[in-house]
mmCIF file of C-alpha atoms in Angstrom:
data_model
loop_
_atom_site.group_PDB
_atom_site.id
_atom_site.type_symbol
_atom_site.label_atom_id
_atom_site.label_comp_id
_atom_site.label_asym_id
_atom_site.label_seq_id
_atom_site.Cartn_x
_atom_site.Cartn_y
_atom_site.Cartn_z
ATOM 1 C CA UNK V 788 -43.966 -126.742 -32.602
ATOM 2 C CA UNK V 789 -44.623 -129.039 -29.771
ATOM 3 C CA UNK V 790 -48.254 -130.685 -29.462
ATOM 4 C CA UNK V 791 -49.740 -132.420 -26.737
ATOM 5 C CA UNK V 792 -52.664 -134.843 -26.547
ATOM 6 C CA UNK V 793 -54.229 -135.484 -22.943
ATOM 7 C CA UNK V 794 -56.777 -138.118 -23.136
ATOM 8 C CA UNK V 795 -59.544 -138.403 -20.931
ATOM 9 C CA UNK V 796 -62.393 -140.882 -19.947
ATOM 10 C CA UNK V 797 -63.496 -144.163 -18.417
ATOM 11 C CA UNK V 798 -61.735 -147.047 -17.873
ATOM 12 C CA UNK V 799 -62.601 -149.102 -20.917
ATOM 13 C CA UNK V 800 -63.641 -145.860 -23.489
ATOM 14 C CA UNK V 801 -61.037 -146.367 -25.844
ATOM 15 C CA UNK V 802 -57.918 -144.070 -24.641
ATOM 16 C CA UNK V 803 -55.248 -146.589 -25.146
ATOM 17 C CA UNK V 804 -56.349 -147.762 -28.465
ATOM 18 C CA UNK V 805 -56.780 -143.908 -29.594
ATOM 19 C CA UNK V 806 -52.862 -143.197 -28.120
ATOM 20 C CA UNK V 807 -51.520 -145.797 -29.676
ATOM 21 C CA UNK V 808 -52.808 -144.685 -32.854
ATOM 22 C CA UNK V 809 -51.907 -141.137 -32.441
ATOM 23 C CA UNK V 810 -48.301 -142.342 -31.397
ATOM 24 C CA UNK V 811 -47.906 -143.882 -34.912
ATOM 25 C CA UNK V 812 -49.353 -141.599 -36.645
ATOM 26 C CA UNK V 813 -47.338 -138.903 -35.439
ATOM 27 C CA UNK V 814 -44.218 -140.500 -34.331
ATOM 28 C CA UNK V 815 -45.253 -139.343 -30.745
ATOM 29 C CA UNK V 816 -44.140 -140.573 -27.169
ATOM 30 C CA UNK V 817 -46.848 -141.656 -25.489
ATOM 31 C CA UNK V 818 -47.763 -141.376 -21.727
ATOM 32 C CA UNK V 819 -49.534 -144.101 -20.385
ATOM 33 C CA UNK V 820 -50.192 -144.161 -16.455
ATOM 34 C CA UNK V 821 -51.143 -147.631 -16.173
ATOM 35 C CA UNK V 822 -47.991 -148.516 -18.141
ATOM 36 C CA UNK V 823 -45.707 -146.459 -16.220
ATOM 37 C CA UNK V 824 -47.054 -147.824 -12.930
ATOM 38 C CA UNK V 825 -46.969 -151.857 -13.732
ATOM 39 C CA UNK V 826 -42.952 -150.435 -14.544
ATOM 40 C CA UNK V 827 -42.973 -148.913 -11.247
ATOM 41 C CA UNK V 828 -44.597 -151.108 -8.567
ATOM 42 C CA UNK V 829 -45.793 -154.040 -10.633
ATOM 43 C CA UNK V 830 -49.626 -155.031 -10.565
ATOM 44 C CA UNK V 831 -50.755 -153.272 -7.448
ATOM 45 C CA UNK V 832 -54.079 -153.037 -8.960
ATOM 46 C CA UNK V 833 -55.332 -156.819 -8.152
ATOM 47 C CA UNK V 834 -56.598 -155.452 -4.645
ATOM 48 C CA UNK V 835 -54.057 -156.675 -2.451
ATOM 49 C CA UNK V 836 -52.456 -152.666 -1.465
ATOM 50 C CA UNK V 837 -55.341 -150.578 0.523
ATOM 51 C CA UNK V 838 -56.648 -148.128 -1.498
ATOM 52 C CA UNK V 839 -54.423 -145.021 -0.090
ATOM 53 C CA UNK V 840 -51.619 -146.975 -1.202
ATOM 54 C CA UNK V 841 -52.261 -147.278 -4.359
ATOM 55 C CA UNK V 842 -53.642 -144.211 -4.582
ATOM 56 C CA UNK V 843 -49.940 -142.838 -3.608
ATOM 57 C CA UNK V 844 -48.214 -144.562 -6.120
ATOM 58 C CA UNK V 845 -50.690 -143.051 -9.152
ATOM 59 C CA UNK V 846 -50.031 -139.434 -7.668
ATOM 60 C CA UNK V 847 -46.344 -140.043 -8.159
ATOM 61 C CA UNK V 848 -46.718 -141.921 -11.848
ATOM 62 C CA UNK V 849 -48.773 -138.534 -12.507
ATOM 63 C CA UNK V 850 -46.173 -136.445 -10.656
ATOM 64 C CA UNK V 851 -43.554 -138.065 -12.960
ATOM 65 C CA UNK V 852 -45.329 -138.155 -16.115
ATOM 66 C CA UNK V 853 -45.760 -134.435 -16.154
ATOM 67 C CA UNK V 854 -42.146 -133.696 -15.033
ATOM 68 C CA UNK V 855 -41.096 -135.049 -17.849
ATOM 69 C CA UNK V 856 -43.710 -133.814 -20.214
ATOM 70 C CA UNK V 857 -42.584 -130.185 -19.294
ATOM 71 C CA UNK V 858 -38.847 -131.216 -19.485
ATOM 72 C CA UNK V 859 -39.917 -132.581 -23.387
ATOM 73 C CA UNK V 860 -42.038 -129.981 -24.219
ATOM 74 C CA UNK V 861 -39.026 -127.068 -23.386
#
């Protein structure tokens, strides 16, 4: 049986450190927008994009994330 974590909170609260553990712990993959995104479009997040831009791009990271989660969890 399939299980799936979805971590929640603010930047800063912990949600990385807690994946990474649970990743090891349970030989999981884990799903980590920020990661995916630096993969994607490189370090948008320094201010230089307009907002709606970036914006964009994390709807798509978050489009593709759960694409494949479903595809994984099948």
């Amino acid at each position: 049986m399939a299980i799936l974590h979805l971590m929640v909170g603010l930047p800063g609260s912990g949600k990385t450190t807690e994946a990474i553990r649970l990743e090891k712990e349970y030989h999981a993959i884990r799903f980590t927008p920020d990661e995916w995104h630096l993969k994607l479009f490189g370090n948008d997040f320094s201010g230089q994009w307009p907002d709606e831009v970036h914006d964009q791009r994390h709807s798509k990271v978050e489009q593709l994330m759960w694409e494949t989660g479903k595809k994984m969890l099948a």
